[in-house]
Structure formats: C-alpha cells, structure tokens
Amino acid sequence: MTRAGAFNTLAVMTSGSDDLLFGRIALHYKLVTREQLLAAAEWQAREGSAKRLGEILVEKGYLTPQHLEQLLAVQRDYVAKQQAPTAAGPQSTAEPPAPAPASTAPARLDFQLGTPRALDRLLEHALRSGASDLHVHSASSLKLRTHGALSDLDPEPLDPRTAEQMVMEILDPEQAESLRTRGQVDFAYTLPGVGRFRSNAYRQQRGVDAVFRAIPPQPPTLEQLGLPTSLARFANFHQGMVLITGPAGSGKSSTLAALVNILNAERRDHIITIEDPIEYLHPSKQCVVNQRQVGPHTGSFARALRAALREDPDIIAIGELRDLETISLALTAAETGHLVLATLHTNNAIRTINRILGVFPPSQQDQIRTMVSESLRAVVSQRLVPVAYGTGRVPALEILVVNKAVGNLIRDNKTFQIKSVLQTGSSHGMCLLDHSLAELIRTGYISREEAMKHADEPQKLAG
C-alpha cells in the first residue's frame, strides 16, 4: 500500500483528526510501520474504543512509552505552529517538521541544600526532571545526567562539608564504616514512595562524592527498552552462557533484567541473581527468585557463585563478570547444566570472547577455548545512541549467536574470523554493530555523526 493509501485508510478508521495527525507523524519518523498503524486503527474502529491511537500502539507493543511521549510533544509543537499566524501565509501540511532538540537543563532547586534529608529532595527532583543519574561532587556543582548528557543542577560549587553531611545522612552504620575504612561503598538506596537508586559513595581529594542511578520500580520489557523482541529467544536456552556487554551506561543491566523477567514469567525454575548492588527487584512469578547482594549477603561474586552451585539453581544471573575466579566458576556452571546470564564491560562480541579467554593463564588456554566453544550461547553487545529527532536514546546492537561454525573458530583460536560470520549471519539472527548503526542512520533514528562516535570502523559510515 502506498503512503497516500495508508493515510486515506487511516482517515476512515481513526476517531479524529488528532489521531490522523499522530499516525502521520509516527510514520514520518519511522517509529511504526504502515501495517502496524493500520492494525491499531482497525482495532480502534472495530472495538469502538475511546482510547487514543498512541495508547493502542503502546498496548500492542508497536511503540514504546518513551516514543509515545516524544511523538506527542512533536504533535503539540506542530499544531501550535500551524495555528500561529505567519507573514508567509498558511503552512504546508505535507510532512510534519523535524522537532527541535529539547533542552536538558533541569529546573532550579526550590530548597536549601544544608537542610535535613536534602539528598532525598534532590533525588525526587532528579526523577521529576527525567534524569537517569544524580551526581553529588564536593567542591563542584551538582549535576544530572539526562539522555546520556551531564548538565548542572546548581551552578554553585557544593561545600565539601555539606556534601559529606548529605551522603552520610542516608548511609546505615555498616555502609558508613565501609566508606570510612575502604574509601568507597556500593549500595542500593530506597526512597519510600519515590524510587530506588543504585548508588556509590567514595572519597576523593576534595571530599565525599556520590552517584545515584535511578532504577524503575518494575523490571523492564524488551519493548520498553526499544530492543527487538527476537532477543527473547535467548531465554529459551536451558544451559549455557548468554553475555550482555557494552561500555558503562549502555543499558546492560536493564537488558539482563528484561531477560530475567521473561524467564521468571514463563518458566518454573529456581533463579539466583548475584548483584552489587541489587538493582531491579524481581518478585517471584512462575519461578522462585532469590537475589543476593555482594556485601550484605555474600563476600564476593565468586563466593556467591560457588555457593549457588550447591543451591539447586536452574538459572544464575551475574551482575558483572569481574575476575578470573568469577569467570571460571560461571563457565563451570554453564558447562554443568545451568543457564548463566551475565554482563561484561567489553565493546563487541569478538573482544568479549577474547576477554574471557585472556584472563586465563597460557597453560589453560586450550581447555578454556574448548569450554567456551561448547558453553557460550550468545553475545549481545549494545550502545545507547542519542536520537536525531528529539530527546532520548536508541539501542544499537551487535548480536553473535554461537553456532557450530563460531564454536569451531573459538576452539581453533581464530576468533578474528568471527567478524565474517557476523557479516553473513543475518539469517541466524546475527548482526554487526556497524550494520546496526548504518540501519539506524538509514531509517532516520540517529545522525551519521553520532553513529561514527560509536562505530568500530567509523570511516565506513562516513560516506
């Protein structure tokens, strides 16, 4: 069906001109397909629903809530511009204009930082501002991270004594002692009625600093994260290892939580998570879920993983593979019939495999290559790239499925040849990161300049 034909059909089906305009904008920015748009409009007409088209698109999983908000903002801006009189006469409605980038500057504070529980107020403010992180830095300005970019919350440098008072006020005695004696502490902070935060407090030359990452109250779905639903197939494995990788702030923990959420809802198994600290809370659904935090519940990832092998788990989710012992135990668990999900700070699939192999001494390399070739099931490497059409970020993925060909390359120490498998493995659900970035450029989601910042071979995206 042509674009004009789709709009004509949509005009008949939708309940009002607002829905028709919304559909045109969603299609213009390629956030939905014509088929998805028409299916939602047909359902709306058939059911006589009072729901708006955007709500239906979200309910059916065609559109994320974040994209809905962005499209509604574009629609409001477009309508306002159309209604405003101009010297040039009426504007064309052939295509909606590109939205201007929204300002990420947060609103000024309406309270004093030296007051009791000021940090709680700051965290509430951060959530209202849509920030992902709050930065508290001694002798520097308070900052928020919104859509990946840092901005000043208050231009005045924070007095080191005030910063330390704010941080120490929310720590329990054990956490405060850890900060005093070790210089840093990881913890999860819950603000009742407001939210949870993955937190780290540490000492530096100017005083005490802390960073707080907002954690949504419910584990996310793949659709909410803007990830392809095809990743759900990695929850179908009953043994082996699936790795979620990428740089800091790329959404690894959220993707891991989405897969655990799928397993929790669809299987009848025992899931053990080992985290530092516990981020998303997973109430037991079909599965029994036990979440352990390094520090309060166990001495280390390795100690918890060693104990987990005696706790009859079916699935083990590891917040981060940090060292030789943890990686070795994770491989053993995957090899002995468990499904292991874990994150790793590596930039692509090949570097992930080389990192796993490289932590072991040369004398063990042959044995470890065999273990990895037989146990590794998939590697998902991801980035979050700022969108070109407004605020927000979109994931770009590299997906490696470890089939027989890939397993042979790992076993034969020819991991450098895996790239050719990624380039030709689309029929098996594989994708190179640079190909994912190129597709996001083609569909208008991201700019070429942003894509080049994240590409493994930026020169190939330059032209």
Tab-separated table of C-alpha atoms in Angstrom:
chain	number	residue	atom	x	y	z
A	1	MET	CA	0.000	0.000	0.000
A	2	THR	CA	1.274	3.491	-0.818
A	3	ARG	CA	1.801	6.151	1.843
A	4	ALA	CA	-1.186	8.116	0.493
A	5	GLY	CA	-3.309	4.965	0.536
A	6	ALA	CA	-2.346	4.278	4.115
A	7	PHE	CA	-3.345	7.796	5.159
A	8	ASN	CA	-6.686	7.553	3.328
A	9	THR	CA	-7.493	4.263	5.048
A	10	LEU	CA	-6.330	5.644	8.396
A	11	ALA	CA	-8.532	8.697	7.986
A	12	VAL	CA	-11.575	6.444	7.643
A	13	MET	CA	-10.660	4.241	10.600
A	14	THR	CA	-9.415	6.716	13.200
A	15	SER	CA	-11.769	8.541	15.513
A	16	GLY	CA	-10.454	12.058	14.968
A	17	SER	CA	-8.088	14.406	13.194
A	18	ASP	CA	-5.688	14.310	16.172
A	19	ASP	CA	-5.220	10.553	15.737
A	20	LEU	CA	-4.769	11.003	11.999
A	21	LEU	CA	-2.030	13.593	12.566
A	22	PHE	CA	-0.416	11.418	15.240
A	23	GLY	CA	-0.333	8.498	12.809
A	24	ARG	CA	1.245	10.633	10.109
A	25	ILE	CA	3.962	11.829	12.490
A	26	ALA	CA	4.691	8.305	13.803
A	27	LEU	CA	5.003	7.050	10.239
A	28	HIS	CA	7.113	10.033	9.203
A	29	TYR	CA	9.691	9.267	11.897
A	30	LYS	CA	9.552	5.528	11.068
A	31	LEU	CA	8.644	4.536	14.630
A	32	VAL	CA	5.851	2.291	13.352
A	33	THR	CA	5.168	0.580	10.048
A	34	ARG	CA	2.117	1.267	7.911
A	35	GLU	CA	0.879	-2.243	8.717
A	36	GLN	CA	1.164	-1.645	12.480
A	37	LEU	CA	-0.549	1.719	12.193
A	38	LEU	CA	-3.448	0.296	10.211
A	39	ALA	CA	-3.793	-2.701	12.540
A	40	ALA	CA	-4.087	-0.385	15.561
A	41	ALA	CA	-6.577	1.886	13.767
A	42	GLU	CA	-8.615	-1.106	12.633
A	43	TRP	CA	-8.792	-2.418	16.201
A	44	GLN	CA	-9.817	1.042	17.428
A	45	ALA	CA	-12.628	1.239	14.859
A	46	ARG	CA	-13.790	-2.350	15.377
A	47	GLU	CA	-13.907	-2.153	19.178
A	48	GLY	CA	-15.308	1.357	19.262
A	49	SER	CA	-12.521	2.184	21.682
A	50	ALA	CA	-12.260	5.613	23.286
A	51	LYS	CA	-8.519	5.112	23.621
A	52	ARG	CA	-6.292	7.290	21.503
A	53	LEU	CA	-4.286	5.741	18.700
A	54	GLY	CA	-0.986	6.250	20.522
A	55	GLU	CA	-2.222	4.351	23.596
A	56	ILE	CA	-3.286	1.423	21.413
A	57	LEU	CA	0.086	1.362	19.636
A	58	VAL	CA	1.822	1.142	23.026
A	59	GLU	CA	-0.531	-1.572	24.318
A	60	LYS	CA	0.100	-3.685	21.240
A	61	GLY	CA	3.859	-3.302	21.650
A	62	TYR	CA	4.300	-1.362	18.402
A	63	LEU	CA	5.509	1.772	20.191
A	64	THR	CA	7.419	2.331	23.430
A	65	PRO	CA	6.052	4.696	26.096
A	66	GLN	CA	9.122	6.885	25.624
A	67	HIS	CA	8.483	7.196	21.894
A	68	LEU	CA	4.819	7.964	22.587
A	69	GLU	CA	5.821	10.914	24.763
A	70	GLN	CA	8.238	12.175	22.108
A	71	LEU	CA	5.667	11.921	19.322
A	72	LEU	CA	3.003	13.691	21.381
A	73	ALA	CA	5.474	16.517	22.041
A	74	VAL	CA	6.155	16.797	18.300
A	75	GLN	CA	2.415	16.783	17.610
A	76	ARG	CA	1.748	19.580	20.119
A	77	ASP	CA	4.570	21.660	18.683
A	78	TYR	CA	3.357	21.091	15.132
A	79	VAL	CA	-0.243	22.039	15.948
A	80	ALA	CA	0.925	25.194	17.744
A	81	LYS	CA	2.983	26.245	14.729
A	82	GLN	CA	0.090	25.586	12.357
A	83	GLN	CA	-2.263	27.699	14.446
A	84	ALA	CA	0.179	30.597	14.787
A	85	PRO	CA	-0.315	33.320	12.118
A	86	THR	CA	2.654	33.876	9.836
A	87	ALA	CA	3.529	36.571	7.347
A	88	ALA	CA	4.161	33.910	4.710
A	89	GLY	CA	0.582	32.629	4.868
A	90	PRO	CA	-0.644	29.120	5.744
A	91	GLN	CA	1.962	26.407	6.160
A	92	SER	CA	2.019	23.185	4.177
A	93	THR	CA	0.887	20.036	5.969
A	94	ALA	CA	2.574	17.644	3.553
A	95	GLU	CA	5.045	16.451	6.183
A	96	PRO	CA	5.464	17.361	9.865
A	97	PRO	CA	8.611	19.351	10.632
A	98	ALA	CA	11.574	17.889	12.479
A	99	PRO	CA	11.352	18.689	16.180
A	100	ALA	CA	13.879	20.989	17.752
A	101	PRO	CA	16.084	19.245	20.324
A	102	ALA	CA	14.577	19.629	23.769
A	103	SER	CA	16.623	21.378	26.417
A	104	THR	CA	18.036	19.069	29.073
A	105	ALA	CA	18.618	21.932	31.532
A	106	PRO	CA	16.850	20.975	34.792
A	107	ALA	CA	14.688	23.322	36.818
A	108	ARG	CA	16.377	25.211	39.649
A	109	LEU	CA	16.132	23.866	43.189
A	110	ASP	CA	13.405	25.185	45.461
A	111	PHE	CA	15.050	24.195	48.772
A	112	GLN	CA	18.294	24.687	50.694
A	113	LEU	CA	20.985	22.018	50.414
A	114	GLY	CA	22.003	22.297	54.068
A	115	THR	CA	18.604	21.211	55.399
A	116	PRO	CA	17.980	17.695	56.823
A	117	ARG	CA	17.371	14.947	54.239
A	118	ALA	CA	18.303	17.343	51.428
A	119	LEU	CA	19.595	14.405	49.389
A	120	ASP	CA	16.132	12.838	49.419
A	121	ARG	CA	14.743	16.054	47.957
A	122	LEU	CA	17.489	16.056	45.332
A	123	LEU	CA	16.647	12.506	44.283
A	124	GLU	CA	12.954	13.394	43.983
A	125	HIS	CA	13.936	16.392	41.859
A	126	ALA	CA	16.123	14.206	39.647
A	127	LEU	CA	13.268	11.794	38.975
A	128	ARG	CA	10.844	14.632	38.201
A	129	SER	CA	13.412	16.010	35.743
A	130	GLY	CA	13.620	12.676	33.905
A	131	ALA	CA	17.280	12.205	34.803
A	132	SER	CA	18.948	8.798	34.903
A	133	ASP	CA	21.706	9.835	37.347
A	134	LEU	CA	22.350	12.366	40.083
A	135	HIS	CA	25.982	13.397	40.734
A	136	VAL	CA	26.971	14.858	44.100
A	137	HIS	CA	30.539	16.200	43.967
A	138	SER	CA	32.409	18.029	46.707
A	139	ALA	CA	33.627	21.498	45.655
A	140	SER	CA	31.850	21.123	42.315
A	141	SER	CA	28.336	21.731	41.031
A	142	LEU	CA	25.521	19.214	41.424
A	143	LYS	CA	24.831	17.502	38.107
A	144	LEU	CA	22.125	15.427	36.423
A	145	ARG	CA	22.598	13.026	33.533
A	146	THR	CA	19.661	13.185	31.123
A	147	HIS	CA	19.605	11.192	27.862
A	148	GLY	CA	23.317	10.498	28.343
A	149	ALA	CA	24.415	14.139	28.792
A	150	LEU	CA	25.518	15.815	32.043
A	151	SER	CA	24.132	19.239	32.968
A	152	ASP	CA	24.472	21.488	36.007
A	153	LEU	CA	21.653	21.278	38.513
A	154	ASP	CA	23.037	24.143	40.560
A	155	PRO	CA	25.922	26.259	39.225
A	156	GLU	CA	27.332	26.930	42.712
A	157	PRO	CA	30.063	24.537	43.915
A	158	LEU	CA	28.839	22.275	46.704
A	159	ASP	CA	30.608	22.824	50.009
A	160	PRO	CA	32.544	19.631	50.900
A	161	ARG	CA	31.133	19.601	54.433
A	162	THR	CA	27.591	19.837	53.073
A	163	ALA	CA	28.287	17.076	50.534
A	164	GLU	CA	29.626	14.731	53.233
A	165	GLN	CA	26.717	15.534	55.558
A	166	MET	CA	24.174	14.789	52.798
A	167	VAL	CA	25.768	11.443	51.920
A	168	MET	CA	26.475	10.220	55.465
A	169	GLU	CA	22.884	11.016	56.455
A	170	ILE	CA	21.465	8.253	54.209
A	171	LEU	CA	24.060	5.538	54.969
A	172	ASP	CA	23.440	2.834	57.531
A	173	PRO	CA	26.225	2.213	60.107
A	174	GLU	CA	27.804	-0.622	58.102
A	175	GLN	CA	27.861	1.421	54.904
A	176	ALA	CA	29.269	4.447	56.702
A	177	GLU	CA	32.030	2.302	58.223
A	178	SER	CA	32.887	0.908	54.788
A	179	LEU	CA	33.162	4.435	53.382
A	180	ARG	CA	35.413	5.484	56.274
A	181	THR	CA	37.719	2.469	56.169
A	182	ARG	CA	37.751	1.476	52.485
A	183	GLY	CA	37.116	4.826	50.835
A	184	GLN	CA	34.058	3.712	48.854
A	185	VAL	CA	30.823	1.776	49.200
A	186	ASP	CA	28.274	0.358	46.735
A	187	PHE	CA	24.686	0.229	47.927
A	188	ALA	CA	21.062	0.405	46.834
A	189	TYR	CA	19.057	3.254	48.306
A	190	THR	CA	15.270	3.115	48.532
A	191	LEU	CA	13.270	6.293	48.983
A	192	PRO	CA	9.770	5.117	50.025
A	193	GLY	CA	7.082	6.306	47.675
A	194	VAL	CA	9.659	7.765	45.281
A	195	GLY	CA	12.025	5.145	43.888
A	196	ARG	CA	15.195	3.052	44.181
A	197	PHE	CA	18.721	4.028	43.247
A	198	ARG	CA	21.906	2.114	42.513
A	199	SER	CA	24.442	4.140	44.443
A	200	ASN	CA	28.146	4.554	45.020
A	201	ALA	CA	29.759	6.880	47.546
A	202	TYR	CA	33.506	7.472	47.585
A	203	ARG	CA	36.223	9.764	48.903
A	204	GLN	CA	38.365	11.891	46.616
A	205	GLN	CA	40.872	14.690	47.181
A	206	ARG	CA	38.194	17.365	47.713
A	207	GLY	CA	35.887	15.328	49.953
A	208	VAL	CA	32.997	12.848	49.644
A	209	ASP	CA	31.216	12.279	46.322
A	210	ALA	CA	28.258	10.068	45.407
A	211	VAL	CA	26.471	8.999	42.241
A	212	PHE	CA	22.903	7.700	42.147
A	213	ARG	CA	21.389	5.788	39.202
A	214	ALA	CA	17.572	5.672	39.129
A	215	ILE	CA	16.081	2.172	38.955
A	216	PRO	CA	12.486	1.819	37.702
A	217	PRO	CA	10.106	0.103	40.141
A	218	GLN	CA	9.377	-2.801	37.754
A	219	PRO	CA	11.775	-4.866	35.620
A	220	PRO	CA	11.606	-3.564	32.045
A	221	THR	CA	10.386	-5.405	28.977
A	222	LEU	CA	12.401	-5.637	25.770
A	223	GLU	CA	9.805	-3.410	24.081
A	224	GLN	CA	10.160	-0.712	26.736
A	225	LEU	CA	13.919	-0.724	26.208
A	226	GLY	CA	13.488	-0.370	22.446
A	227	LEU	CA	15.137	-3.774	21.900
A	228	PRO	CA	14.000	-6.321	19.315
A	229	THR	CA	11.667	-8.935	20.744
A	230	SER	CA	13.777	-11.549	18.969
A	231	LEU	CA	16.226	-11.303	21.906
A	232	ALA	CA	13.635	-13.215	23.927
A	233	ARG	CA	14.827	-16.381	22.192
A	234	PHE	CA	17.928	-16.271	24.396
A	235	ALA	CA	15.630	-17.063	27.326
A	236	ASN	CA	14.813	-20.388	25.683
A	237	PHE	CA	18.185	-21.948	26.489
A	238	HIS	CA	18.244	-24.378	29.398
A	239	GLN	CA	22.006	-24.436	29.821
A	240	GLY	CA	24.992	-22.453	28.618
A	241	MET	CA	26.030	-18.821	28.898
A	242	VAL	CA	24.486	-15.645	27.442
A	243	LEU	CA	26.542	-12.449	27.811
A	244	ILE	CA	25.250	-8.865	27.668
A	245	THR	CA	28.150	-6.491	27.016
A	246	GLY	CA	28.922	-2.869	26.305
A	247	PRO	CA	30.543	0.188	27.872
A	248	ALA	CA	29.321	1.755	31.112
A	249	GLY	CA	25.878	3.319	30.776
A	250	SER	CA	24.877	1.274	27.733
A	251	GLY	CA	21.891	-0.414	29.387
A	252	LYS	CA	23.428	-3.837	30.073
A	253	SER	CA	21.777	-4.244	33.472
A	254	SER	CA	18.372	-3.322	32.068
A	255	THR	CA	18.682	-5.850	29.231
A	256	LEU	CA	19.767	-8.532	31.699
A	257	ALA	CA	16.774	-7.687	33.909
A	258	ALA	CA	14.405	-7.908	30.922
A	259	LEU	CA	15.637	-11.433	30.124
A	260	VAL	CA	15.352	-12.493	33.777
A	261	ASN	CA	11.823	-11.076	33.790
A	262	ILE	CA	10.908	-13.226	30.764
A	263	LEU	CA	12.326	-16.342	32.429
A	264	ASN	CA	10.534	-15.511	35.686
A	265	ALA	CA	7.195	-15.218	33.896
A	266	GLU	CA	7.456	-18.191	31.527
A	267	ARG	CA	9.323	-20.973	33.319
A	268	ARG	CA	9.057	-22.876	36.582
A	269	ASP	CA	12.660	-22.739	37.704
A	270	HIS	CA	14.900	-21.512	40.508
A	271	ILE	CA	16.639	-18.226	39.634
A	272	ILE	CA	19.534	-16.884	41.696
A	273	THR	CA	20.865	-13.399	40.962
A	274	ILE	CA	24.211	-12.131	42.267
A	275	GLU	CA	24.482	-8.347	42.125
A	276	ASP	CA	26.479	-5.442	43.518
A	277	PRO	CA	24.156	-3.878	44.499
A	278	ILE	CA	20.712	-5.365	43.790
A	279	GLU	CA	19.099	-3.205	41.103
A	280	TYR	CA	15.719	-4.295	39.713
A	281	LEU	CA	13.576	-6.212	42.183
A	282	HIS	CA	12.191	-9.474	40.765
A	283	PRO	CA	9.214	-10.764	42.762
A	284	SER	CA	8.736	-14.483	42.206
A	285	LYS	CA	6.210	-15.223	39.459
A	286	GLN	CA	6.292	-18.701	37.899
A	287	CYS	CA	9.875	-19.038	39.140
A	288	VAL	CA	11.367	-18.815	42.612
A	289	VAL	CA	13.747	-15.830	42.509
A	290	ASN	CA	16.434	-15.256	45.135
A	291	GLN	CA	18.510	-12.089	44.826
A	292	ARG	CA	21.847	-11.807	46.654
A	293	GLN	CA	23.925	-8.662	47.064
A	294	VAL	CA	27.694	-8.651	47.412
A	295	GLY	CA	28.428	-7.196	50.825
A	296	PRO	CA	25.271	-7.680	52.894
A	297	HIS	CA	24.568	-11.241	51.682
A	298	THR	CA	27.918	-12.618	50.489
A	299	GLY	CA	31.587	-11.711	50.455
A	300	SER	CA	32.137	-11.646	46.683
A	301	PHE	CA	30.714	-12.657	43.317
A	302	ALA	CA	32.943	-15.724	43.315
A	303	ARG	CA	31.900	-16.828	46.816
A	304	ALA	CA	28.201	-16.421	45.962
A	305	LEU	CA	28.638	-18.265	42.675
A	306	ARG	CA	30.459	-21.142	44.323
A	307	ALA	CA	27.677	-21.432	46.884
A	308	ALA	CA	24.996	-21.144	44.180
A	309	LEU	CA	26.185	-24.370	42.590
A	310	ARG	CA	25.055	-26.119	45.801
A	311	GLU	CA	21.694	-24.308	45.985
A	312	ASP	CA	19.939	-26.189	43.170
A	313	PRO	CA	19.568	-23.258	40.731
A	314	ASP	CA	18.359	-23.610	37.161
A	315	ILE	CA	19.313	-20.045	36.161
A	316	ILE	CA	22.094	-17.845	37.538
A	317	ALA	CA	22.210	-14.134	36.678
A	318	ILE	CA	25.520	-12.420	37.472
A	319	GLY	CA	25.651	-8.635	37.648
A	320	GLU	CA	29.210	-8.499	36.312
A	321	LEU	CA	31.997	-10.923	35.431
A	322	ARG	CA	34.910	-9.141	37.085
A	323	ASP	CA	37.796	-11.541	37.614
A	324	LEU	CA	39.344	-14.896	36.778
A	325	GLU	CA	37.649	-16.790	39.603
A	326	THR	CA	34.164	-15.492	38.785
A	327	ILE	CA	34.576	-16.170	35.063
A	328	SER	CA	35.905	-19.675	35.751
A	329	LEU	CA	33.002	-20.532	38.059
A	330	ALA	CA	30.475	-19.086	35.597
A	331	LEU	CA	31.876	-21.273	32.810
A	332	THR	CA	31.722	-24.304	35.104
A	333	ALA	CA	28.094	-23.540	35.959
A	334	ALA	CA	27.212	-23.178	32.263
A	335	GLU	CA	29.013	-26.404	31.441
A	336	THR	CA	27.268	-28.375	34.198
A	337	GLY	CA	23.717	-27.740	33.058
A	338	HIS	CA	22.804	-24.269	34.288
A	339	LEU	CA	21.740	-21.251	32.249
A	340	VAL	CA	24.096	-18.386	33.126
A	341	LEU	CA	23.281	-14.781	32.199
A	342	ALA	CA	25.941	-12.160	32.877
A	343	THR	CA	27.241	-8.734	31.879
A	344	LEU	CA	30.760	-7.764	30.866
A	345	HIS	CA	32.419	-4.420	30.077
A	346	THR	CA	33.572	-5.119	26.525
A	347	ASN	CA	32.832	-3.276	23.283
A	348	ASN	CA	31.914	-6.047	20.841
A	349	ALA	CA	31.436	-9.798	20.516
A	350	ILE	CA	34.983	-10.685	19.458
A	351	ARG	CA	36.554	-8.642	22.260
A	352	THR	CA	34.146	-10.307	24.695
A	353	ILE	CA	35.352	-13.775	23.748
A	354	ASN	CA	38.994	-12.669	23.796
A	355	ARG	CA	38.467	-11.101	27.224
A	356	ILE	CA	37.009	-14.345	28.597
A	357	LEU	CA	39.890	-16.366	27.165
A	358	GLY	CA	42.559	-13.813	28.069
A	359	VAL	CA	42.038	-13.892	31.837
A	360	PHE	CA	43.267	-17.496	31.995
A	361	PRO	CA	46.981	-18.417	32.035
A	362	PRO	CA	48.543	-19.787	28.831
A	363	SER	CA	48.702	-23.304	30.261
A	364	GLN	CA	44.891	-23.440	30.411
A	365	GLN	CA	44.118	-21.801	27.064
A	366	ASP	CA	43.356	-24.977	25.091
A	367	GLN	CA	40.993	-26.284	27.779
A	368	ILE	CA	39.225	-22.901	28.188
A	369	ARG	CA	38.763	-22.423	24.433
A	370	THR	CA	37.008	-25.778	24.348
A	371	MET	CA	34.817	-24.890	27.340
A	372	VAL	CA	33.834	-21.519	25.838
A	373	SER	CA	33.124	-23.029	22.418
A	374	GLU	CA	30.748	-25.552	23.998
A	375	SER	CA	29.130	-23.360	26.683
A	376	LEU	CA	28.746	-19.896	25.149
A	377	ARG	CA	25.336	-19.468	23.503
A	378	ALA	CA	25.182	-15.792	22.536
A	379	VAL	CA	26.789	-12.377	22.993
A	380	VAL	CA	24.706	-9.190	22.794
A	381	SER	CA	26.848	-6.047	22.676
A	382	GLN	CA	24.956	-2.776	22.870
A	383	ARG	CA	25.242	1.014	22.791
A	384	LEU	CA	22.716	3.736	23.557
A	385	VAL	CA	22.887	6.402	20.843
A	386	PRO	CA	21.167	9.832	21.058
A	387	VAL	CA	18.264	10.052	18.616
A	388	ALA	CA	18.222	12.605	15.808
A	389	TYR	CA	14.570	13.610	16.107
A	390	GLY	CA	14.422	14.932	19.666
A	391	THR	CA	15.367	13.696	23.119
A	392	GLY	CA	16.116	10.125	24.111
A	393	ARG	CA	18.458	7.347	23.033
A	394	VAL	CA	18.032	4.267	20.888
A	395	PRO	CA	19.954	0.970	21.236
A	396	ALA	CA	22.377	-0.202	18.570
A	397	LEU	CA	23.244	-3.900	18.838
A	398	GLU	CA	25.833	-6.432	17.845
A	399	ILE	CA	24.416	-9.947	18.162
A	400	LEU	CA	26.528	-13.089	17.949
A	401	VAL	CA	24.824	-16.483	18.051
A	402	VAL	CA	27.349	-19.214	18.790
A	403	ASN	CA	26.582	-21.902	16.217
A	404	LYS	CA	28.867	-24.747	15.149
A	405	ALA	CA	30.935	-22.514	12.849
A	406	VAL	CA	31.564	-19.947	15.594
A	407	GLY	CA	32.331	-22.697	18.109
A	408	ASN	CA	34.969	-24.138	15.774
A	409	LEU	CA	36.610	-20.727	15.357
A	410	ILE	CA	36.780	-20.277	19.134
A	411	ARG	CA	38.213	-23.762	19.615
A	412	ASP	CA	40.808	-23.232	16.864
A	413	ASN	CA	41.901	-19.839	18.247
A	414	LYS	CA	40.618	-17.990	15.168
A	415	THR	CA	38.293	-15.509	16.857
A	416	PHE	CA	39.376	-12.786	14.416
A	417	GLN	CA	37.401	-14.665	11.716
A	418	ILE	CA	34.143	-14.354	13.670
A	419	LYS	CA	33.579	-10.962	12.057
A	420	SER	CA	32.938	-12.597	8.691
A	421	VAL	CA	30.330	-14.840	10.342
A	422	LEU	CA	28.643	-11.789	11.847
A	423	GLN	CA	28.581	-10.107	8.437
A	424	THR	CA	26.857	-13.046	6.760
A	425	GLY	CA	24.822	-14.453	9.654
A	426	SER	CA	21.660	-12.346	9.437
A	427	SER	CA	19.580	-15.448	8.695
A	428	HIS	CA	20.679	-16.780	12.117
A	429	GLY	CA	19.773	-13.513	13.861
A	430	MET	CA	23.316	-12.130	13.879
A	431	CYS	CA	24.309	-8.530	13.289
A	432	LEU	CA	27.456	-6.397	13.350
A	433	LEU	CA	27.320	-3.267	15.477
A	434	ASP	CA	28.284	-1.096	12.485
A	435	HIS	CA	25.481	-2.621	10.411
A	436	SER	CA	23.009	-1.814	13.195
A	437	LEU	CA	24.271	1.776	13.278
A	438	ALA	CA	24.025	2.037	9.480
A	439	GLU	CA	20.404	0.861	9.597
A	440	LEU	CA	19.585	3.432	12.284
A	441	ILE	CA	21.086	6.120	10.031
A	442	ARG	CA	19.079	4.877	7.042
A	443	THR	CA	15.793	4.954	8.934
A	444	GLY	CA	16.471	8.423	10.353
A	445	TYR	CA	16.704	7.431	14.011
A	446	ILE	CA	20.256	8.733	14.513
A	447	SER	CA	22.632	11.098	12.779
A	448	ARG	CA	25.701	9.921	10.918
A	449	GLU	CA	27.903	11.973	13.251
A	450	GLU	CA	26.549	10.226	16.356
A	451	ALA	CA	26.843	6.822	14.706
A	452	MET	CA	30.512	7.402	13.926
A	453	LYS	CA	31.224	8.038	17.616
A	454	HIS	CA	30.068	4.503	18.461
A	455	ALA	CA	31.206	2.541	15.407
A	456	ASP	CA	34.078	0.068	15.387
A	457	GLU	CA	35.030	1.286	11.898
A	458	PRO	CA	33.683	4.868	11.685
A	459	GLN	CA	35.282	5.539	8.306
A	460	LYS	CA	32.854	3.079	6.712
A	461	LEU	CA	29.905	5.167	7.931
A	462	ALA	CA	31.418	8.484	6.833
A	463	GLY	CA	30.143	8.480	3.249
